[in-house]
XYZ file of C-alpha atoms in Angstrom:
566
model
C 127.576 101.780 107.916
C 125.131 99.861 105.652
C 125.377 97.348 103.494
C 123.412 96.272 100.664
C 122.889 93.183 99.168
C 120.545 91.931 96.133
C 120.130 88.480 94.893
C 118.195 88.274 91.498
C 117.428 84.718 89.651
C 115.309 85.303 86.942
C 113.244 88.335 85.151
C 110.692 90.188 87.169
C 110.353 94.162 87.538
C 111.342 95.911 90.133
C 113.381 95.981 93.372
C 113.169 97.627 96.781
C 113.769 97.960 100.608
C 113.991 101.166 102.867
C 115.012 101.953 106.220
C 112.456 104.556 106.554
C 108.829 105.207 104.623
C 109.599 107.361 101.736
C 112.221 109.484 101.303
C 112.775 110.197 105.229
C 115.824 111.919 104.755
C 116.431 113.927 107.764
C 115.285 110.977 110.073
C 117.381 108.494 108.525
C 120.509 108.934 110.122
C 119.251 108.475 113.876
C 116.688 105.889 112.988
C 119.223 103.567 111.481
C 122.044 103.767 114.023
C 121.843 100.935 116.557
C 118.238 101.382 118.018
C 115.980 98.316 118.758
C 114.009 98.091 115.864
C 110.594 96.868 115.507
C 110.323 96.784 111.920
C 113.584 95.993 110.315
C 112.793 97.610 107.203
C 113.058 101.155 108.769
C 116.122 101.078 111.508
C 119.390 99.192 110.948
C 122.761 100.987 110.795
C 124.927 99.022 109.572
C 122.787 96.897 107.552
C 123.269 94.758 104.982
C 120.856 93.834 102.203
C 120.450 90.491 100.151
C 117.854 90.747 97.314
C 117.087 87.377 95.877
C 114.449 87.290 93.123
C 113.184 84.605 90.510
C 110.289 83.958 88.396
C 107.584 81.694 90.257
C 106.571 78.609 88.369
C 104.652 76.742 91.047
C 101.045 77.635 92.690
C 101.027 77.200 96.489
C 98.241 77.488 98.457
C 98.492 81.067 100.392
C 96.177 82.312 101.970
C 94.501 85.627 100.737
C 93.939 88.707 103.188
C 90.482 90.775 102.281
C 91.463 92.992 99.865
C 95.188 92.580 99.499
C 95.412 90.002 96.226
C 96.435 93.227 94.371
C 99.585 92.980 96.630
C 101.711 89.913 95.669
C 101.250 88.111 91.679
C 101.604 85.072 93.366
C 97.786 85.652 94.970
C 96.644 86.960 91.511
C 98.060 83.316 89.683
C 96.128 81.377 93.227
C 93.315 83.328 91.657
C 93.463 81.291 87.917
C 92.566 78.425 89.984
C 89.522 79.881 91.252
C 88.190 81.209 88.495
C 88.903 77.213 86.758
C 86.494 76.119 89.494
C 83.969 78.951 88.553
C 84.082 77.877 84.495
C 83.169 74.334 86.007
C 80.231 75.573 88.107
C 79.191 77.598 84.913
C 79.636 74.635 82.943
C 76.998 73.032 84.667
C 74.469 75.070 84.813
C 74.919 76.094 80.893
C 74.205 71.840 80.575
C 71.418 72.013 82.920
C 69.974 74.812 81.217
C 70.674 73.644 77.932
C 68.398 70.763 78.981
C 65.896 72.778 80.092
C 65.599 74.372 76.804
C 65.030 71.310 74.959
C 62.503 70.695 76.654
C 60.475 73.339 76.544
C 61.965 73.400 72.488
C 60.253 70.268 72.253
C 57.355 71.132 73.687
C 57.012 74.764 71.545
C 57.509 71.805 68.639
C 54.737 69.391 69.867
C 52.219 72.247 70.032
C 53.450 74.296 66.798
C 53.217 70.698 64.796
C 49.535 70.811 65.898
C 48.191 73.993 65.119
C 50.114 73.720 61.575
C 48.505 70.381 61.054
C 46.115 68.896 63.511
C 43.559 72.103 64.181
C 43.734 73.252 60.556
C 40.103 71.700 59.894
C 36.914 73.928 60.856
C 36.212 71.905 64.271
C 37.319 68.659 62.994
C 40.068 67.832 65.384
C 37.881 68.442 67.979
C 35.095 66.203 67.282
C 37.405 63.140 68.608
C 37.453 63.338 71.904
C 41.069 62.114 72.576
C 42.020 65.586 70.956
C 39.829 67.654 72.945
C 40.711 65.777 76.029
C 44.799 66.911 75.357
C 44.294 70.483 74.641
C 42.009 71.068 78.038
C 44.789 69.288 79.778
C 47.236 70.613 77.832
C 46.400 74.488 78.496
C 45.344 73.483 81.966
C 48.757 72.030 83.417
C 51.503 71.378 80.582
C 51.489 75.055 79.726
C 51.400 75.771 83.605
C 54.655 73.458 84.071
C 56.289 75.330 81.465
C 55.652 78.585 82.436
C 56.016 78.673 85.972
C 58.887 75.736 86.281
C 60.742 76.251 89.137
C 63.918 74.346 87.162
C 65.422 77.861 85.856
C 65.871 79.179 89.185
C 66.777 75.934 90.659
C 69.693 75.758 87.938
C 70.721 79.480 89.252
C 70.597 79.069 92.953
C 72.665 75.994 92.239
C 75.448 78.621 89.927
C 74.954 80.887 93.049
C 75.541 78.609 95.396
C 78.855 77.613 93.742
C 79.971 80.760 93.405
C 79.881 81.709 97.067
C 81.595 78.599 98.199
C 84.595 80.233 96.609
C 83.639 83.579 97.719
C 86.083 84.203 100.351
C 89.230 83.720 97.898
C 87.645 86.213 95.171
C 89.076 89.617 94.697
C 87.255 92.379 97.285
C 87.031 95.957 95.928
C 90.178 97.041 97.350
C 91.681 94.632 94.802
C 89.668 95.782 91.749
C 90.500 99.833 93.089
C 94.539 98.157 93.643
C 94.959 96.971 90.397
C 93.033 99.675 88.497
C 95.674 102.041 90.262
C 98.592 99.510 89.735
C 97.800 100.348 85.793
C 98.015 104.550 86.289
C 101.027 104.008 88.246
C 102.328 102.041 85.330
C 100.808 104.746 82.832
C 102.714 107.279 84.901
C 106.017 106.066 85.505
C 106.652 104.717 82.245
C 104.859 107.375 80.017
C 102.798 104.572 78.761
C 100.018 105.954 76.237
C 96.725 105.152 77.577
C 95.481 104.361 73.774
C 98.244 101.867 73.761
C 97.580 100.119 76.997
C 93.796 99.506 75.819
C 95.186 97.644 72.629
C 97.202 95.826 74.659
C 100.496 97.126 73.906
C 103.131 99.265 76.001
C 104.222 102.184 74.180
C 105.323 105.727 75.059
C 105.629 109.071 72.171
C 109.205 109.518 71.118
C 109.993 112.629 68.815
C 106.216 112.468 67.810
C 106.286 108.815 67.376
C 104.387 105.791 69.572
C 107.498 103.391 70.384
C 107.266 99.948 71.772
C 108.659 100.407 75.449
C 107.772 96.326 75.391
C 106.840 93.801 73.667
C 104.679 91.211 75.931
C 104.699 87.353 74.598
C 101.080 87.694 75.753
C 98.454 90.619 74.978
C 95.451 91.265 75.544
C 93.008 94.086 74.642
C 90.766 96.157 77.211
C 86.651 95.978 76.789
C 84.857 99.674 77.539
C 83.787 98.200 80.285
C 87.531 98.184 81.885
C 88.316 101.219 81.099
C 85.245 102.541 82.790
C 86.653 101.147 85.713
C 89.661 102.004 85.789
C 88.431 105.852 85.077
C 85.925 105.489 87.871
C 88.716 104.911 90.210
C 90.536 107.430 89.317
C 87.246 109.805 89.261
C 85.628 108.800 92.498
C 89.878 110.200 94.074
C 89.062 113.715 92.543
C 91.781 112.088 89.915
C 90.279 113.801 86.839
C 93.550 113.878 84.842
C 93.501 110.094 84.836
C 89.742 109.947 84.416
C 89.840 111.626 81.530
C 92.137 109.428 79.599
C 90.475 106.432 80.914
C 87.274 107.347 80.060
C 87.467 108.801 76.858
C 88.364 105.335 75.666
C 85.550 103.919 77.706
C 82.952 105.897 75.530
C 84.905 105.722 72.486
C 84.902 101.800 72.864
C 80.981 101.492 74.047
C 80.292 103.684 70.827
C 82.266 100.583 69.230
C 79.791 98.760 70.169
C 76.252 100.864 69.501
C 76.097 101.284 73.480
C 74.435 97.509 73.710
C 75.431 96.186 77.353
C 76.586 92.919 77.866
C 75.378 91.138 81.034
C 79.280 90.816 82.583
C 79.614 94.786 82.004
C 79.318 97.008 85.454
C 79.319 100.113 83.514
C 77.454 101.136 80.378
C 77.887 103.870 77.568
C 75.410 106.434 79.460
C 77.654 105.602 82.558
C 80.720 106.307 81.133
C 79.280 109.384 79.724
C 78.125 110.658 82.684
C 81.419 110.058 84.517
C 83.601 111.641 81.668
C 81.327 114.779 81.511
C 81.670 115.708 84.973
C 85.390 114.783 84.451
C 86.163 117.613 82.031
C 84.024 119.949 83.318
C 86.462 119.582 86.825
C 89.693 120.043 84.297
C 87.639 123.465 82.495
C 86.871 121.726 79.716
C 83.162 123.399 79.794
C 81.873 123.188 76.129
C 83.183 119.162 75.853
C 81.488 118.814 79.130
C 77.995 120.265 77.597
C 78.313 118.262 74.595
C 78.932 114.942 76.339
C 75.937 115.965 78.083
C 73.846 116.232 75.622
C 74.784 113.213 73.843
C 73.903 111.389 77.542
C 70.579 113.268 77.340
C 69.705 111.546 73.612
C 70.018 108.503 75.625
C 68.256 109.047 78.619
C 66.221 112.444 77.851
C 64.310 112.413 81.740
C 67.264 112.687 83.514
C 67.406 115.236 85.687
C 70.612 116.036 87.131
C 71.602 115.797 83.743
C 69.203 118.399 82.453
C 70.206 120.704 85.115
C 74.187 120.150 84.345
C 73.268 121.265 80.836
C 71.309 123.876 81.917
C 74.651 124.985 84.349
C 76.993 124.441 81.283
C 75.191 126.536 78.954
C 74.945 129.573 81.575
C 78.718 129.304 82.647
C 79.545 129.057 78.673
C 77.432 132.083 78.565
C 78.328 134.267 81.572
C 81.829 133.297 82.069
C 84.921 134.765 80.464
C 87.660 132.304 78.676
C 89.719 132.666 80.982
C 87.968 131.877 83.844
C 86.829 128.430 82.320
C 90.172 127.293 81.828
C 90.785 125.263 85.053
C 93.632 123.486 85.666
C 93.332 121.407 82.059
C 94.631 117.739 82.497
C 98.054 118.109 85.355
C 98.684 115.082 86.961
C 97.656 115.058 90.754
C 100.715 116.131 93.134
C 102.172 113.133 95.500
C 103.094 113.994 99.212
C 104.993 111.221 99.320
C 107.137 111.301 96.480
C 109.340 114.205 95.842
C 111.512 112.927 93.375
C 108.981 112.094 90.798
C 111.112 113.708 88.029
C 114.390 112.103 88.564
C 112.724 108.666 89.925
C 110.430 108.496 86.642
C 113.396 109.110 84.762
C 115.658 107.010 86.133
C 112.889 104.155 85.549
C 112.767 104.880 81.950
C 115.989 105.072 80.634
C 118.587 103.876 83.393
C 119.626 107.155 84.435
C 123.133 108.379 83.197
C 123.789 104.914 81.601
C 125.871 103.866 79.801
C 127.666 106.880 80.514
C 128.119 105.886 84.058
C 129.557 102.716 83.709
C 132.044 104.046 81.377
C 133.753 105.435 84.731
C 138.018 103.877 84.173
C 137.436 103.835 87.713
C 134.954 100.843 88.184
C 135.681 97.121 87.047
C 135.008 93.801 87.179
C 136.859 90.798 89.349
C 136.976 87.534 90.876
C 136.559 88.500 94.515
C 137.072 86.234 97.279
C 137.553 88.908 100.347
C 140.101 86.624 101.795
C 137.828 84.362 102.886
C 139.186 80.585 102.584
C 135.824 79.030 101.434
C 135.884 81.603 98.220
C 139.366 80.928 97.394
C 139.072 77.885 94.968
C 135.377 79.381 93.824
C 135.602 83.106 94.000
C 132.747 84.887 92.994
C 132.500 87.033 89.876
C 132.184 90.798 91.381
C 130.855 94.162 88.886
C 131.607 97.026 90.873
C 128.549 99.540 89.727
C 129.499 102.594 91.776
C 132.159 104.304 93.928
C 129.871 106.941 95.799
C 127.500 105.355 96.844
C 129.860 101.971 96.781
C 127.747 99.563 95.222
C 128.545 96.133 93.916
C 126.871 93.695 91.821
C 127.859 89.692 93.057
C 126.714 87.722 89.844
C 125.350 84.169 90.271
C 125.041 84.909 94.134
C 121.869 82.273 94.174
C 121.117 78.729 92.811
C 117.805 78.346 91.062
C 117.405 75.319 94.217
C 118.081 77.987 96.506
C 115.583 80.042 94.787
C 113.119 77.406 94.684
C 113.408 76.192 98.679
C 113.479 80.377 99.695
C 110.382 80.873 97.978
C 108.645 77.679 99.148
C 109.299 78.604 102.662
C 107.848 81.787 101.994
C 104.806 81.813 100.285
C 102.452 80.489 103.530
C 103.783 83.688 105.865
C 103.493 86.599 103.315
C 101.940 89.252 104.265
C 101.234 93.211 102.929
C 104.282 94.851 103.537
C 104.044 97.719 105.556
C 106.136 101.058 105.864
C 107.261 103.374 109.345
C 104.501 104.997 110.870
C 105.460 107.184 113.760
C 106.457 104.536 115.874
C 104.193 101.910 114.448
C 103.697 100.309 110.739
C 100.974 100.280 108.263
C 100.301 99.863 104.884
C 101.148 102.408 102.127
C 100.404 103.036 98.145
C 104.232 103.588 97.932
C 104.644 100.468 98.552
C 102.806 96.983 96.764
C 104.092 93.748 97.871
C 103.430 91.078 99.859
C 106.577 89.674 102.169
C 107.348 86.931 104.810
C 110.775 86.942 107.380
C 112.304 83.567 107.167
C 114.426 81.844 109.990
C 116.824 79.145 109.436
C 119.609 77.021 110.910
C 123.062 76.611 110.083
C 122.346 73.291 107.297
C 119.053 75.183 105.889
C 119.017 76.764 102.702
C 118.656 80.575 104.595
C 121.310 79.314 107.077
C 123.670 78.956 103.959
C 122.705 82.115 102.397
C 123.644 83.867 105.617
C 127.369 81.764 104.939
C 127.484 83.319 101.711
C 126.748 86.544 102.801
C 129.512 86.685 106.116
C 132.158 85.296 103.682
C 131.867 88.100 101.553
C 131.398 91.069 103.447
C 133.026 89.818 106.659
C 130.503 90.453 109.099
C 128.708 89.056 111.436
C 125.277 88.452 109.975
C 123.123 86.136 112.867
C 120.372 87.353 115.011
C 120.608 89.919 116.975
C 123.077 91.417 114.777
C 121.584 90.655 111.683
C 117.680 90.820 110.917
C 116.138 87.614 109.705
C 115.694 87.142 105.385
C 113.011 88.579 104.267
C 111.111 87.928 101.521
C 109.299 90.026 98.978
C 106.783 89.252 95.917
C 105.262 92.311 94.479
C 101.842 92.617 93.102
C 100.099 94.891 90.022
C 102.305 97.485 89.251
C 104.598 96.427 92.108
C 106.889 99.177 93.639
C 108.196 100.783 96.317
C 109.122 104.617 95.451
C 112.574 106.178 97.048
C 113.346 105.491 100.590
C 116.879 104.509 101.969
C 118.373 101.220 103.137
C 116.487 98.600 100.824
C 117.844 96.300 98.110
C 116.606 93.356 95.716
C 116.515 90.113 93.999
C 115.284 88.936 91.014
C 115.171 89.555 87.427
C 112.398 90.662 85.144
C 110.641 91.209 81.531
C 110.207 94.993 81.952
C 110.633 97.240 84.564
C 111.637 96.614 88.543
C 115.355 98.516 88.285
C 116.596 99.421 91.678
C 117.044 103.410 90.650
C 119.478 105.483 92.786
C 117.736 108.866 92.564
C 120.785 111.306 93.992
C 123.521 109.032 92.477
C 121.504 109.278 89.086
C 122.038 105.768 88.141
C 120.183 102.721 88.054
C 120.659 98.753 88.201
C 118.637 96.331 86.114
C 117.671 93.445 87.997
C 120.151 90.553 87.130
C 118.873 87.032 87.357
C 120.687 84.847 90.587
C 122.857 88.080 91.577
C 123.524 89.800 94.929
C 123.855 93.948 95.157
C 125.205 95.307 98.084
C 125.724 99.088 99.410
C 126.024 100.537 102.336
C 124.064 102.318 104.149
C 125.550 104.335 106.136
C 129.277 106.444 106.454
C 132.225 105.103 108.497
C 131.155 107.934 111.018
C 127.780 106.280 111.702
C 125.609 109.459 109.906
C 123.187 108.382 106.687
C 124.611 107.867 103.293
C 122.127 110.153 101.693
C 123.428 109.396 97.827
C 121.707 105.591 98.761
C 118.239 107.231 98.200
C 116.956 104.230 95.731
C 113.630 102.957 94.521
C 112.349 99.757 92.883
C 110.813 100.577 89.723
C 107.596 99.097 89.229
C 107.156 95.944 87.668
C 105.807 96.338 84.444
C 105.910 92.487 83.077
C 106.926 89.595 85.505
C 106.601 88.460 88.472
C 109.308 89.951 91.108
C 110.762 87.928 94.291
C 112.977 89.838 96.732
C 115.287 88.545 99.378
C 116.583 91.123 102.058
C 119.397 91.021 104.303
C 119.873 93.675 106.959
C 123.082 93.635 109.005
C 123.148 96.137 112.242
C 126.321 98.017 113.552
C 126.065 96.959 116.872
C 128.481 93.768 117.214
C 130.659 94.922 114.465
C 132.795 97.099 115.664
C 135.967 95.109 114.716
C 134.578 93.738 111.650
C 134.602 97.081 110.131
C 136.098 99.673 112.276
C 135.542 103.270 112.242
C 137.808 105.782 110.411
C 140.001 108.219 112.288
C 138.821 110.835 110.136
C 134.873 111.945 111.655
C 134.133 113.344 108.371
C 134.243 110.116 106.523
């Protein structure tokens, strides 16, 4: 018997928590039923869930773990202020170098002014001595000085120098490879047109027609250069079906161009050429594949490899029958973790069977104050979303100071949040987001929360029979795909529903509310239709608050039904 609670307070995308690692169906029921549990996420019974989420308007200072800035959007705002300190450095140098030009401007001056003027005479300059005297010195040591200064590199090592005092807080690769992945998954979930994304909008085909799944207040285009990496990602996985797409705007964006490189640029035209070649030849595209690499060959005609791919093309063009060729064209890569693609992607697009669902006579809206004498002169404002699975929607659950003091005690012990593995935890792609377990006494702002949450449900929600808050910010493309026994809190641009995949119905996040479910039957066995999943956040920044509650120590709380079926 699990409950399930989420607190939202302001717009972010997405929602989730799971009492096993993704979609653990048949393990669910005797994971969550009273065992110790190391990692609260995965084992509670009778749990209860709080989701609390908010929009984060402060920076505080967090430390970042190699590679994991991807993870939470609060490391990814930290990383603004970095990058501040690098447009100062740069600064500098551009004034130091801009110096250093004027110099040697004025001295390209001084000597120009006297070959135009001084030297124009056949050997009259030279028969005062003073003249003669300043051109041997002058091609003897000014023109030395100016040539091999040592001031240019002086001016970079300082840049360099800089730049690696702030090394440790830059992105690593796994950040670069997270958030270029973070983008597919968005591609992918939302049916979000690759052509769009590089313009900077969010748009999906509808009967033939590109239709604004968002608007963002801010937009901004992708360079060549970023698509390049984002299709080299996907390429160097064997991911040619997102490879493809992301490369044939690479090259169509470096043609843009003429194929000139700019000095920030990791890839080039020839690169991305090279990349997207291989690419379709791996999806049976054979004939685009040859022509690609021929155009690569105009630009670098001695390349080898290349000559011999062309050489391959032409004979498998030649030898091999159509059919043969085909491949498997552009299918999206299979996930072994995710069986429920279809119904979770749908859910995350259009809400699932609403507003069908909630047209149910059967469900309503209340003031609900569970007998409880605190909520009995301020009873709180109850949406009951669903009957089976029971869940219910608490509405202003959270203040925006309770927000503010939950996430501030946060933010110094997040960490990547990890999933069940065999009897130990690590990290997982099905799940992006940073998160922290708070403790708290009875006057603290968690201690209060926990009030809250016993007044409502009735249960005894303290340690040992309650897990400590937890607390969740999600990263690029945020999510965590279905699992059971996880809930939410915060509200968002675009995205970040909490979908129930069996139930067929999703929640958008609501700013300052509480959902709740439970988990589990009277009779102690899984609640299966609770398989959920938190969208992933597509704009915004999502904050989660989670509040298990075990079944051990609640017996007469909420008591057992005499029927063993229920």
């Amino acid at each position: 018997m699990n409950r399930r609670w989420k607190l939202v307070s302001e717009q972010i995308c997405g929602l989730h928590r799971s009492c096993s690692s993704s979609e653990q169906r048949g393990a669910q029921s005797s994971r969550c039923r009273g065992r110790a549990v190391d990692f609260p996420v995965l084992e509670m019974k009778f749990p209860m869930c709080v989701y609390l989420s908010w929009t984060l308007l402060s920076v505080a200072v967090v430390p970042l773990s190699v590679g994991e800035m991807y993870t939470s959007l609060l490391n990814v705002k930290q990383a603004i202020s970095v990058e501040r300190k690098l447009i100062d450095y740069l600064r500098t140098y551009i004034d130091h170098e801009v110096e250093r030009l004027e110099d040697i401007k004025r001295f390209y001056a001084k000597v120009s002014d006297l070959h135009n003027e001084l030297y124009k005479g056949p050997g009259t300059a030279m028969a005062n001595p003073l003249v003669a005297f300043t051109l041997i010195k002058r091609l003897h040591s000014e023109w030395l000085n100016v040539v091999y200064s040592n001031e240019a590199q002086e001016n970079t090592q300082a840049l360099r120098s800089s730049y690696e005092e702030e090394e440790a807080e830059l992105p690593k690769l796994e950040d670069l490879q997270g958030a270029a992945k973070g983008l597919m998954r968005l591609q992918d979930v939302y049916a979000l047109q690759v052509t769009s994304l590089v313009k900077g909008r969010f748009q999906r085909v509808t009967n033939g027609e590109s239709v604004d799944v968002y608007l963002p207040t801010v937009s901004l285009p992708l360079s060549g250069d970023d698509c390049f990496l984002v299709g080299k990602v996907a390429y160097e996985q064997g991911d040619y079906y997102h490879s493809v797409q992301w490369l044939e705007e690479s090259v169509r964006l470096f043609r843009g161009t003429g194929g000139e490189w700019s000095p920030e640029n990791e890839g080039t035209l020839e690169d991305a050429l090279d990349h997207l070649a291989f690419s379709h030849f791996k999806t049976g595209n054979v004939s685009y594949a040859l022509s690609l690499s021929q155009e690569l060959l105009h630009h670098d005609p001695l390349n080898g490899r290349v000559l011999q791919n062309v050489e391959k093309y032409e004979k498998l063009l030649v030898t091999s029958s159509a059919t043969s060729l085909k491949g498997d064209g552009l299918r999206r890569p299979t996930s072994s973790n995710l069986r429920t693609r279809e119904a979770y992607e749908t859910l995350c697009q259009t809400r699932g069977s609403q507003p069908a669902h909630f047209e149910n006579p059967k469900l309503f809206c209340d003031f609900f104050t569970n007998d409880d004498p605190g909520l009995l002169l301020l009873p709180v404002r109850r949406e009951v979303l669903s009957l089976q699975p029971y869940v219910v929607l608490y509405h202003d659950f959270i203040t925006d100071t309770e927000v503010e003091d939950i996430k501030g005690l946060a933010q110094p012990g997040l960490r990547r949040s990890v999933v069940a593995a065999g009897e130990k935890q690590a990290t997982a792609e099905y799940r992006i987001s940073k998160s922290a377990w708070l403790k708290g006494s009875a006057q603290s702002t968690v201690g209060k929360l926990d009030q809250k949450i016993s007044m409502l449900t009735g249960l005894n929600v303290r340690h040992p029979y309650g897990e400590y808050l937890q607390v969740v910010n999600y990263g690029i493309g945020g999510h965590y795909e279905p699992h059971f026994d996880h809930a939410t809190l915060s509200s968002v641009e675009a995205g970040g529903s909490t979908a129930f995949i069996y139930a067929n119905f999703s929640v958008p996040v609501v700013e300052k509310a509480a959902i709740f479910w439970w988990n589990l039957h009277r009779n102690g066995q899984g609640d299966e239709d609770t398989l959920h999943a938190g969208c992933p956040v597509l704009i915004g920044d999502k904050w989660v608050a989670n509040k298990w509650i075990h079944e051990h120590g609640q017996e007469f709380q909420h008591r057992c039904s005499l029927n063993p079926d229920e």
